[in-house]
Structures are given as structure tokens and as C-alpha cells.
Tab-separated table of C-alpha atoms in Angstrom:
chain	number	residue	atom	x	y	z
A	16	VAL	CA	39.445	-4.277	21.387
A	17	SER	CA	41.427	-6.974	23.455
A	18	GLU	CA	40.078	-10.367	23.332
A	19	GLY	CA	41.061	-13.303	26.627
A	20	ALA	CA	40.269	-16.033	27.537
A	21	ILE	CA	36.955	-15.050	29.603
A	22	VAL	CA	36.289	-11.566	28.577
A	23	ASP	CA	36.434	-9.502	25.582
A	24	GLU	CA	37.328	-5.659	26.122
A	25	ILE	CA	35.924	-2.945	23.950
A	26	HIS	CA	37.396	0.679	24.874
A	27	ARG	CA	36.171	3.228	23.514
A	28	THR	CA	36.915	7.073	23.669
A	29	TYR	CA	33.848	9.818	22.812
A	30	ALA	CA	33.401	13.734	22.769
A	31	GLU	CA	37.295	15.121	23.029
A	32	ASN	CA	38.451	12.402	24.885
A	33	TRP	CA	36.535	13.725	28.575
A	34	VAL	CA	34.729	10.634	27.934
A	35	THR	CA	35.621	7.142	27.939
A	36	GLN	CA	34.123	3.758	28.277
A	37	ILE	CA	34.882	0.247	28.611
A	38	ILE	CA	32.401	-3.051	27.659
A	39	ARG	CA	33.286	-6.241	28.735
A	40	LEU	CA	31.389	-9.312	27.209
A	41	TYR	CA	31.820	-11.931	29.118
A	42	HIS	CA	32.330	-15.579	27.532
A	43	GLU	CA	30.517	-17.272	29.913
A	44	GLY	CA	26.912	-16.321	31.107
A	45	ASN	CA	24.299	-13.623	29.320
A	46	LEU	CA	26.771	-10.744	30.759
A	47	VAL	CA	27.324	-7.577	29.832
A	48	GLU	CA	29.431	-5.001	31.669
A	49	VAL	CA	29.982	-0.971	30.994
A	50	GLU	CA	31.924	0.807	32.899
A	51	TRP	CA	32.046	4.822	32.342
A	52	VAL	CA	35.248	7.555	33.061
A	53	VAL	CA	33.690	11.313	32.320
A	54	GLY	CA	35.810	14.086	33.073
A	55	PRO	CA	36.569	16.831	33.533
A	56	ILE	CA	34.101	18.161	31.191
A	57	PRO	CA	35.455	21.642	29.847
A	58	VAL	CA	33.200	24.170	30.679
A	59	ALA	CA	35.281	26.888	28.999
A	60	ASP	CA	32.492	27.597	25.500
A	61	GLY	CA	29.757	28.392	28.379
A	62	VAL	CA	27.462	25.592	27.353
A	63	GLY	CA	25.850	23.227	30.158
A	64	LYS	CA	26.430	19.434	29.009
A	65	GLU	CA	24.709	16.755	30.609
A	66	VAL	CA	26.364	12.469	29.518
A	67	ILE	CA	23.950	10.274	28.936
A	68	ALA	CA	24.241	6.682	28.591
A	69	ARG	CA	21.022	4.956	26.298
A	70	TYR	CA	20.379	1.207	26.244
A	71	THR	CA	17.933	-0.221	23.636
A	72	THR	CA	17.107	-4.079	23.886
A	73	SER	CA	15.079	-6.516	22.073
A	74	ILE	CA	14.416	-8.238	25.539
A	75	ASP	CA	10.756	-8.759	26.041
A	76	ASN	CA	10.340	-7.442	30.044
A	77	LYS	CA	6.770	-5.526	29.356
A	78	GLY	CA	8.483	-2.879	30.269
A	79	ILE	CA	9.944	-3.929	33.757
A	80	PHE	CA	13.243	-3.340	34.877
A	81	TYR	CA	15.823	-2.855	37.741
A	82	THR	CA	18.102	-0.107	38.839
A	83	ASP	CA	20.221	0.443	41.786
A	84	SER	CA	19.044	3.252	44.929
A	85	ASN	CA	22.538	4.274	45.483
A	86	GLY	CA	24.426	1.515	45.246
A	87	ARG	CA	22.317	-0.305	48.778
A	88	GLN	CA	19.344	-1.935	47.126
A	89	MET	CA	17.451	-3.131	43.223
A	90	MET	CA	14.710	-0.904	43.125
A	91	GLU	CA	12.104	-2.507	40.673
A	92	ARG	CA	11.255	0.075	37.443
A	93	GLU	CA	8.173	0.410	35.148
A	94	LEU	CA	8.719	2.054	31.379
A	95	ASN	CA	5.800	5.676	31.835
A	96	TYR	CA	4.807	4.637	35.531
A	97	GLN	CA	5.751	6.241	38.608
A	98	PRO	CA	4.358	4.438	41.774
A	99	THR	CA	3.499	7.287	44.304
A	100	HIS	CA	1.529	9.856	40.892
A	101	GLU	CA	-0.038	9.550	38.205
A	102	ILE	CA	1.826	10.844	34.911
A	103	ASN	CA	1.523	12.608	32.081
A	104	ILE	CA	3.467	11.236	29.485
A	105	THR	CA	4.609	14.606	27.494
A	106	GLU	CA	7.975	13.761	28.028
A	107	PRO	CA	8.485	10.126	27.323
A	108	VAL	CA	12.346	10.380	27.174
A	109	ALA	CA	13.178	12.301	30.092
A	110	GLN	CA	10.302	11.010	31.923
A	111	ASN	CA	11.948	7.633	31.798
A	112	TYR	CA	15.570	8.371	33.419
A	113	TYR	CA	16.263	7.041	36.251
A	114	PRO	CA	19.533	7.739	38.483
A	115	VAL	CA	22.269	4.549	38.065
A	116	ASN	CA	25.079	4.633	40.484
A	117	ALA	CA	26.222	0.558	40.129
A	118	LYS	CA	24.022	-1.012	38.150
A	119	ILE	CA	20.904	-1.444	35.743
A	120	LEU	CA	19.315	-4.902	35.028
A	121	ILE	CA	16.586	-6.133	32.759
A	122	LYS	CA	15.540	-9.848	33.465
């Protein structure tokens, strides 16, 4: 943990040093920044791996959140909903995974 005048940082290491994370808590405003570095991912064990970040909050956002679209624009998302087709909630976790290249936000 590193405390500064503008921001505090927490540095974490996971998975035998191939996943690292920096969490920045800014003193001004309601802003948390998370930076991940993944790799090299070990493959010698022959076991496939997926690296994800799962965030949980008590913010009442009515299931609405926003993700980037390849770093170009923000896309509105809704929990358990797809605008192009009706979904059958048989995989509630997997059906709500979204690729995030640059940012995700909740209003």
C-alpha cells in the first residue's frame, strides 16, 4: 500500500506472479482505477486458463452499466438482456460477461 497526496495505491500479485493488479483510490471524486497485467500465462501444465475480473457493488444501477467497444465508444449494457435476441437465462454468469478493453462504468 502506498499513500499519496492525490491517490492511494494498492499493489497485488496473484497466481504465482503471472497476474498483477494495481488499484488506485483517488481522494477527489468517486473514482477507482484498476490496472491489470496478465502474463505470460503458464501453459506447461496443459490446463487452459481464463482470467477475469468480477466486480460487486451495492450501487442501485437497475442492472444498467456501460462498457467500452474496443476503446472507441461506450455501450449501454443491461444485466440479463440482449437487444438483438431473447435470451434464456440458463447461464446467468456466462451470459453477462462482456469484453472490456479500456473501461467499464456504473452511473
